[in-house]
Structure formats: structure tokens, C-alpha cells
PDB file of C-alpha atoms in Angstrom:
ATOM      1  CA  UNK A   1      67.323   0.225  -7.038  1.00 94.00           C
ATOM      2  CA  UNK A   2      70.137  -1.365  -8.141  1.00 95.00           C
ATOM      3  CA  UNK A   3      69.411  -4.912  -7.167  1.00 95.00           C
ATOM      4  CA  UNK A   4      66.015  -4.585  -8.864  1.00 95.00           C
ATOM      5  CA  UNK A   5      67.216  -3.026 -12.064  1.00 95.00           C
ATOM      6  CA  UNK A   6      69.776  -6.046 -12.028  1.00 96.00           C
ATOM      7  CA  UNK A   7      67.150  -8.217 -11.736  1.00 97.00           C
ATOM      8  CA  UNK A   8      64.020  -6.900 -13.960  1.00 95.00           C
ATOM      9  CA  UNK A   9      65.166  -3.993 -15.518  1.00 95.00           C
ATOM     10  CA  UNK A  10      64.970  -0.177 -15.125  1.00 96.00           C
ATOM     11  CA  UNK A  11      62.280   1.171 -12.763  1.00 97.00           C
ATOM     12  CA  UNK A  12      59.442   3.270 -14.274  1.00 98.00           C
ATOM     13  CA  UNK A  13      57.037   2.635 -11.421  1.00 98.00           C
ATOM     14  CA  UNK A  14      57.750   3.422  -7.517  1.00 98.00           C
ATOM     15  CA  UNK A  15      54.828   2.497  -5.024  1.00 98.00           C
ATOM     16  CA  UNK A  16      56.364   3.740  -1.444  1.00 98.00           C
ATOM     17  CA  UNK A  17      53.709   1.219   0.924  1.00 96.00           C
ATOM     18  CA  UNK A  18      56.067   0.534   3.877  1.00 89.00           C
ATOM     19  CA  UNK A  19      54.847   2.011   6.767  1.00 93.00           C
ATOM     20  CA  UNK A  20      55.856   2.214  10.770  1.00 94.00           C
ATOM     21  CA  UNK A  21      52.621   2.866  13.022  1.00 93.00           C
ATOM     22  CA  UNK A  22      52.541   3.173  16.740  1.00 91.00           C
ATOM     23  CA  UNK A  23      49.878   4.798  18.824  1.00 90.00           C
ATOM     24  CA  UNK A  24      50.969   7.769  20.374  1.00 91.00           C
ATOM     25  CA  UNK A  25      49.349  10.875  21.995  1.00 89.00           C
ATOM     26  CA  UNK A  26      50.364  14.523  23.293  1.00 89.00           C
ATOM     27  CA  UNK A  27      48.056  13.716  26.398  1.00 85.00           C
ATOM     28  CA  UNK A  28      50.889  13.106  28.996  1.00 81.00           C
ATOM     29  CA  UNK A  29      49.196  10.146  30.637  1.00 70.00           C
ATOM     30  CA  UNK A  30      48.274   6.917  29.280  1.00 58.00           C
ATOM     31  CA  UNK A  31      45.267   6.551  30.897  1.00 57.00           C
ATOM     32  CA  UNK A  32      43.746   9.654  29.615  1.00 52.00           C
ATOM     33  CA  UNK A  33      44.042   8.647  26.178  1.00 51.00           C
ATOM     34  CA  UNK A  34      40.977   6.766  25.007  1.00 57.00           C
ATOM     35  CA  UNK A  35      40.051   5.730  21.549  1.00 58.00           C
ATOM     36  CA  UNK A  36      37.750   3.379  21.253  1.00 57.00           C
ATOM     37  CA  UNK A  37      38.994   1.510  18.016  1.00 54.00           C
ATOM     38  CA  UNK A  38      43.037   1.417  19.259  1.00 54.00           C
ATOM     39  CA  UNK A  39      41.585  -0.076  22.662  1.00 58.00           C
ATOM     40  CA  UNK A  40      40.154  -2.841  20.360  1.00 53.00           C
ATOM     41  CA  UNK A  41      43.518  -4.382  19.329  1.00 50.00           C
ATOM     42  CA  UNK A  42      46.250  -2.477  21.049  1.00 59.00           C
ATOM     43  CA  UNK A  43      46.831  -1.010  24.133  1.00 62.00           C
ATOM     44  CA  UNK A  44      45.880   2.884  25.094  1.00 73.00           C
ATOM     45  CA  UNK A  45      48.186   5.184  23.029  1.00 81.00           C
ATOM     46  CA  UNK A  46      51.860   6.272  24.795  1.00 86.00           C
ATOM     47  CA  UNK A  47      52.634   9.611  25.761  1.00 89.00           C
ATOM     48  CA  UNK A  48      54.272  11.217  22.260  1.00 91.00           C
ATOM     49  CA  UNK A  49      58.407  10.474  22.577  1.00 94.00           C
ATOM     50  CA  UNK A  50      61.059  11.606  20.379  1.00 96.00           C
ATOM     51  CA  UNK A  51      62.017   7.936  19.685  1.00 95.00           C
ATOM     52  CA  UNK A  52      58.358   7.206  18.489  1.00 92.00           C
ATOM     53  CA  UNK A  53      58.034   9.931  16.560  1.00 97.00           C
ATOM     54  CA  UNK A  54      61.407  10.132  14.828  1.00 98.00           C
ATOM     55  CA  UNK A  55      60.680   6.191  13.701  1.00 97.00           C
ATOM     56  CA  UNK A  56      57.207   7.131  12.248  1.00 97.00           C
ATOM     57  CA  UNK A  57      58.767   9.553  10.683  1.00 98.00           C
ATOM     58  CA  UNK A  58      61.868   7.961   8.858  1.00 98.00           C
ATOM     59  CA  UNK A  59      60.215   5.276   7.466  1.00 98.00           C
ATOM     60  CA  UNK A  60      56.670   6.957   6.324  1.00 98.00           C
ATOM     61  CA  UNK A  61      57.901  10.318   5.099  1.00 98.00           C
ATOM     62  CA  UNK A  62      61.978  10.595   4.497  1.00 98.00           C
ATOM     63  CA  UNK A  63      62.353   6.990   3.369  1.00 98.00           C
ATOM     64  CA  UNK A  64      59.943   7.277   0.515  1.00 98.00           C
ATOM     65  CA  UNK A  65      61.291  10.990  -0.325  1.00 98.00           C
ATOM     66  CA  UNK A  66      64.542   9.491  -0.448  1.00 98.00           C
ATOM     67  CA  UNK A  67      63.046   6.733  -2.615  1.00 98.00           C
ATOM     68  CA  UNK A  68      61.599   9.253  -4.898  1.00 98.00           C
ATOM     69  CA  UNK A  69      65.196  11.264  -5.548  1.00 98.00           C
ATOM     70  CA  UNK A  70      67.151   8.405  -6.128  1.00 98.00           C
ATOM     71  CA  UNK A  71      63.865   7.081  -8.824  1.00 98.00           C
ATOM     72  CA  UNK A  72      64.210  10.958  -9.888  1.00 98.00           C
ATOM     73  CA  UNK A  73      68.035  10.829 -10.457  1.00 98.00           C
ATOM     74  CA  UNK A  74      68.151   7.772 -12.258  1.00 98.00           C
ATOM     75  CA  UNK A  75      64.883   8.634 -14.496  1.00 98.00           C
ATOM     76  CA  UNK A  76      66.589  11.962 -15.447  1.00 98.00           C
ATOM     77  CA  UNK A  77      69.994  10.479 -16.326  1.00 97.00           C
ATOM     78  CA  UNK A  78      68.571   8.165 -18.826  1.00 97.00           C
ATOM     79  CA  UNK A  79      66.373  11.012 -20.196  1.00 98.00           C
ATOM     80  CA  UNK A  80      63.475   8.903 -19.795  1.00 97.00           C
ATOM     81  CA  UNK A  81      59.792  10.858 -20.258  1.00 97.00           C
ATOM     82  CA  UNK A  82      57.559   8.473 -18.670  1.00 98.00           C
ATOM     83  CA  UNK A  83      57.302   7.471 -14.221  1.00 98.00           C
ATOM     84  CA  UNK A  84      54.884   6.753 -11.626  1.00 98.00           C
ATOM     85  CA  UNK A  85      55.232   7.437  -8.162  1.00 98.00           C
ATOM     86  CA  UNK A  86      52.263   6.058  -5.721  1.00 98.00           C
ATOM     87  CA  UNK A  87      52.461   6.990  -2.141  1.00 98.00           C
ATOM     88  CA  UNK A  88      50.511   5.039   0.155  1.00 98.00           C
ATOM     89  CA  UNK A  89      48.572   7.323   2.851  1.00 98.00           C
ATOM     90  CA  UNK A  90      46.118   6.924   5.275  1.00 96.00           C
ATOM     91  CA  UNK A  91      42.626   8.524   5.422  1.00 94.00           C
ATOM     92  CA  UNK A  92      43.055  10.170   8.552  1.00 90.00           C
ATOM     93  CA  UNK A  93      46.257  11.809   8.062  1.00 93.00           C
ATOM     94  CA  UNK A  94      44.442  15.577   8.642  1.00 92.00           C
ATOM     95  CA  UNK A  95      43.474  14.608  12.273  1.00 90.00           C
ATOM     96  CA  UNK A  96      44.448  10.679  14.209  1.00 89.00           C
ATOM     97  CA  UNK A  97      44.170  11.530  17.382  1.00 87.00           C
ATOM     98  CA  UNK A  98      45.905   8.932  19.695  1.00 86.00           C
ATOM     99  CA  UNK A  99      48.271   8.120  16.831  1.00 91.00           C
ATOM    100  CA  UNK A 100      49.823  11.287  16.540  1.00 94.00           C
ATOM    101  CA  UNK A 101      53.164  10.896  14.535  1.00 96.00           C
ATOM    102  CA  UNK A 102      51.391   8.180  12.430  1.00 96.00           C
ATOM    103  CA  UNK A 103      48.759  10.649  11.095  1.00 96.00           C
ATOM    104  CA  UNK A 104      51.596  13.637  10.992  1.00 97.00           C
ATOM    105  CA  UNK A 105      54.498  11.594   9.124  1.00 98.00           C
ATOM    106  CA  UNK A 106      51.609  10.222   6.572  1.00 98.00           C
ATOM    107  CA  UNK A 107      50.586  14.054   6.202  1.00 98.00           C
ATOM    108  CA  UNK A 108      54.467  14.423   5.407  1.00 98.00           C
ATOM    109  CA  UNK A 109      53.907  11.926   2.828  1.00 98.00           C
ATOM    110  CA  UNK A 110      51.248  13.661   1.205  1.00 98.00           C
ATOM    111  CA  UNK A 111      53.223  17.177   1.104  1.00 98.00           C
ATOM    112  CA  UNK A 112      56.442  15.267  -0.423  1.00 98.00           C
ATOM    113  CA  UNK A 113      53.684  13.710  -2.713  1.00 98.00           C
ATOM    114  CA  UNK A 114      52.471  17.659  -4.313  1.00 98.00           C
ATOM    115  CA  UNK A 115      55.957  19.095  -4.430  1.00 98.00           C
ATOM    116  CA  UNK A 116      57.424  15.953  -5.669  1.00 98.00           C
ATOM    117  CA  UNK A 117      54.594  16.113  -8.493  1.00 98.00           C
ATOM    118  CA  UNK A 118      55.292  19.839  -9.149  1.00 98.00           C
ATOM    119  CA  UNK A 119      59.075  19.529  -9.384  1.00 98.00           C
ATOM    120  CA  UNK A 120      59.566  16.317 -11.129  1.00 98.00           C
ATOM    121  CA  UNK A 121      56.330  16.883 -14.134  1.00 98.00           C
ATOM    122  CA  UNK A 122      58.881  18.566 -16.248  1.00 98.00           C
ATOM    123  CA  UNK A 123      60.415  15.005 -16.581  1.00 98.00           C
ATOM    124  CA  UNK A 124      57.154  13.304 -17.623  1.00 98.00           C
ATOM    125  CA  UNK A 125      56.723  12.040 -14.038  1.00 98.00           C
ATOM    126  CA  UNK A 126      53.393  11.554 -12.373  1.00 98.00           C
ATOM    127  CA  UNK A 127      53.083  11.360  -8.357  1.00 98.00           C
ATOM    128  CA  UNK A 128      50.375  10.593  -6.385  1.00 98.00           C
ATOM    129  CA  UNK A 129      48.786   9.573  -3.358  1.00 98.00           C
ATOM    130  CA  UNK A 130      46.591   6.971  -2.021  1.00 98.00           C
ATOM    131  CA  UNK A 131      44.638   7.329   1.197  1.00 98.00           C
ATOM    132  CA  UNK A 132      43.831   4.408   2.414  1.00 97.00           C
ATOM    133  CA  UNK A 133      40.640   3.293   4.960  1.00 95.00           C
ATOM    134  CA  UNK A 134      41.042   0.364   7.174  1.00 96.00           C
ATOM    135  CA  UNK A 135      42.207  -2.761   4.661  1.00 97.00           C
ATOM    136  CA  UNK A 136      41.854  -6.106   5.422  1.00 97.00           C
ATOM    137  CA  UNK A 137      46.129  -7.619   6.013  1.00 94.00           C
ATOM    138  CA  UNK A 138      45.323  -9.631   9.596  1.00 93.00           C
ATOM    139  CA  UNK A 139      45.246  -6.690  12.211  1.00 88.00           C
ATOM    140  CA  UNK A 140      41.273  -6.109  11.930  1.00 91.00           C
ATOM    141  CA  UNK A 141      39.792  -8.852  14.775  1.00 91.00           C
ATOM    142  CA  UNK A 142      36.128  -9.293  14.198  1.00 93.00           C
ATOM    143  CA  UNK A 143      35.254  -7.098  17.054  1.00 92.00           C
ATOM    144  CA  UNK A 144      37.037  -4.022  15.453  1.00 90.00           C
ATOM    145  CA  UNK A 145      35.364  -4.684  12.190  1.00 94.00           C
ATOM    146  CA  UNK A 146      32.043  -4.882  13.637  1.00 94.00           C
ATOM    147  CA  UNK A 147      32.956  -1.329  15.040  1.00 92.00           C
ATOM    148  CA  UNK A 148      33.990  -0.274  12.033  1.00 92.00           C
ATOM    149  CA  UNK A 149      31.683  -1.093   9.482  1.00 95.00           C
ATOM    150  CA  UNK A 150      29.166   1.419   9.951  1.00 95.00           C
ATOM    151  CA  UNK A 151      31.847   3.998   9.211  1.00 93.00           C
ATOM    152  CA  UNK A 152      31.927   2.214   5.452  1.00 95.00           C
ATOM    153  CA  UNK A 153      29.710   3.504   2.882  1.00 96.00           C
ATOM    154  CA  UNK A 154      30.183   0.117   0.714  1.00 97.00           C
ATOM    155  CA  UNK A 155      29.401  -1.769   3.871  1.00 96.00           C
ATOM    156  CA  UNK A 156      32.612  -3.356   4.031  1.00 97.00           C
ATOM    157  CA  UNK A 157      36.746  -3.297   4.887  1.00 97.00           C
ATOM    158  CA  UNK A 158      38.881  -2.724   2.214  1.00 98.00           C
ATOM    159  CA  UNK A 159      40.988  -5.754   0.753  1.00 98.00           C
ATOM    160  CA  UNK A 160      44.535  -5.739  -0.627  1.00 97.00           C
ATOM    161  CA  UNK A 161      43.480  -6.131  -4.200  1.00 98.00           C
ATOM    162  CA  UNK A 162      41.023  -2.431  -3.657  1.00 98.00           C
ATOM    163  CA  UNK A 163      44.073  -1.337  -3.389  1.00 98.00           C
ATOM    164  CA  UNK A 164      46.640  -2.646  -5.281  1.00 98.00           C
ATOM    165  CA  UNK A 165      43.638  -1.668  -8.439  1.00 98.00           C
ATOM    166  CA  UNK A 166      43.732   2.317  -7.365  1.00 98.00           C
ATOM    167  CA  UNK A 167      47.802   1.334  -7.660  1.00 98.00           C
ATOM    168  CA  UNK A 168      47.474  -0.192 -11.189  1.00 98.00           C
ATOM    169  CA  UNK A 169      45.447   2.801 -11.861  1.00 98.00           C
ATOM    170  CA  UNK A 170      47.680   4.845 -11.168  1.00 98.00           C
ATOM    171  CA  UNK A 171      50.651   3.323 -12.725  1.00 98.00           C
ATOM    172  CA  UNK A 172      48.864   3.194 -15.928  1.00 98.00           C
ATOM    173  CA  UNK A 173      49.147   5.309 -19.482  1.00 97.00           C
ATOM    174  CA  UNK A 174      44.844   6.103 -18.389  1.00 98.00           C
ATOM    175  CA  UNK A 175      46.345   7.944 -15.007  1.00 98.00           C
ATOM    176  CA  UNK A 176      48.980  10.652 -17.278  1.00 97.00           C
ATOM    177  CA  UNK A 177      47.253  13.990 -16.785  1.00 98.00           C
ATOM    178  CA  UNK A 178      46.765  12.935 -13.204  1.00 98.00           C
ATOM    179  CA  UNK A 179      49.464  14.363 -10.484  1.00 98.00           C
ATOM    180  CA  UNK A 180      49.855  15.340  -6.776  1.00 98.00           C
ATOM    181  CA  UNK A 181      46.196  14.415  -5.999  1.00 98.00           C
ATOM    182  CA  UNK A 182      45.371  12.532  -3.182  1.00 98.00           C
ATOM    183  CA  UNK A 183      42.835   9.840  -3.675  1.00 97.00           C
ATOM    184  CA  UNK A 184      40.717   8.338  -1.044  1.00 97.00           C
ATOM    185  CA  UNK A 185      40.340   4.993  -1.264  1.00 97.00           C
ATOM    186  CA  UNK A 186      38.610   3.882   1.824  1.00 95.00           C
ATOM    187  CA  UNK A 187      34.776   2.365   0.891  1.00 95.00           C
ATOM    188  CA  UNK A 188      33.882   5.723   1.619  1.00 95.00           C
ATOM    189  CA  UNK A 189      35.065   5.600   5.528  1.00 93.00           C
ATOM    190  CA  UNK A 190      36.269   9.262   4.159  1.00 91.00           C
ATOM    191  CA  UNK A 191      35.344  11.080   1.542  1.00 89.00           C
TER     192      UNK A 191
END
């Protein structure tokens, strides 16, 4: 915070988008654990471990509710009455089987994301949540998009602009009487 306030200014919007992701299961043999789309680009997910789950979670959920007290501290002490918080999700965050503390730590996220919105609203800030379907950043091989795209309503992967849009959205004076929702935006791969 500081080194960006130094540099552009006070912060009115926070978009929390780093992520950690490994594939992890509670089955307690690799071999057991099969999901087709993982097996695509990565190997079969590792039995769950406290180091892979502790990571996940650090970085997806306490990270970006650490993020969101310090924006919260310093938006209070200069009385400000205007913020935007944008979590980034995924779209399977309810159930990801053979990425276990990836789907749990992003469900984190989204909890932080409703009592962040609840507790912080008094101080004109919004909070909200994107969940995201598989986007197009270099990890989706054309085998696992050929896989995937009949799971896509729109008939297509999502791109980093979709996304950053749902963002701007967000961000914007159009978004104010919107808080703690989750949002999918994921061509319809969820709905």
C-alpha cells in the first residue's frame, strides 16, 4: 500500500487476483485420483498435505483478508465514503475434487468476501466476488480446451479482458448498491 500510494495516489480500488493452485486430493493414493481435465496438463492430484494446503491457503484466502484490513484501515482513517474490493474466485469453489485446498481456500475467499461486505458497508465500501471459469493466460493446451468447450455455454474459454470487464464493473459508480455477491463469470461453464 504504501509504495503504491507513493506512487499513484490513495487506493480506492483493491482487486485480490493472486492465486496458489496445486492439485491435491483426500484419496491417500495417487493413483486413485483421476480427473480427467488435471490429467490433461498436470500430473494425477497428491495425497492432501499440510504443506499444500497451508500454501493454498495463505495466499488465496488470508493474504487477500489481510489485504482488505489494511485497504479498510487506511479507507477509515481518511474518512473516505467510497471503495471497491473484487475478489477473484473460481467457479468450482463448492466442490473441485482432486484440487481440494484450491477449491476450499477460494471458498474462504468467498466467506471473507460476505462478511467483509457486511462489516465494512457502513464505510461506503463495496466487496465482491468474481468466479471465474477456465480463462485463457497459457495453461489451457488445445487438447484441454477441446475437452472443455462443451462445458461453455458461449462456446468458448474465457479471455483476460472477460474478466478484467466484470472487474471494471465492479469498480465502477454503476456497481454501488451491489455487495458480497458472488458473480459467475465463466461463459456459462457454471451458472
Amino acid at each position: 500500500f504504501e509504495r503504491a500510494e507513493r506512487a499513484m495516489g490513495r487506493v480506492d480500488v483493491l482487486v485480490n487476483n493472486a492465486a496458489a493452485w496445486q492439485p491435491d486430493t483426500f484419496v491417500p493414493f495417487r493413483e486413485a485420483s483421476r480427473n480427467p481435465y488435471l490429467e490433461m496438463f498436470t500430473s494425477p492430484a497428491e495425497p492432501m498435505s499440510p504443506t499444500s494446503a497451508a500454501a493454498q491457503f495463505a495466499a488465496n484466502a488470508i493474504a487477500p483478508a489481510l489485504l482488505i484490513r489494511e485497504f479498510a484501515t487506511r479507507h477509515v482513517a481518511r474518512h473516505a465514503r467510497w471503495g471497491r474490493i473484487i475478489n477473484i474466485s473460481t467457479a468450482g469453489s463448492d466442490c473441485f475434487p482432486g484440487e481440494v485446498s484450491y477449491g476450499a481456500s477460494k471458498y474462504a475467499l468467498e466467506s471473507i468476501t460476505r462478511s467483509a461486505a457486511h462489516e465494512l458497508g457502513q464505510f461506503g465500501i463495496t466487496i465482491n466476488a468474481l468466479a471465474l471459469g477456465p480463462v485463457q493466460t497459457g495453461w489451457i493446451t488445445p487438447e484441454l480446451e477441446r475437452a472443455i468447450l462443451p462445458t461453455m455455454a458461449l462456446g468458448r474459454v474465457g479471455t483476460p479482458s472477460d474478466i478484467a470487464d466484470a472487474a471494471v464493473f465492479f469498480a465502477s459508480e454503476q456497481a454501488r448498491w451491489i455487495t458480497g455477491q458472488k458473480i459467475f463469470v465463466s461463459g456459462g461453464h457454471r451458472m
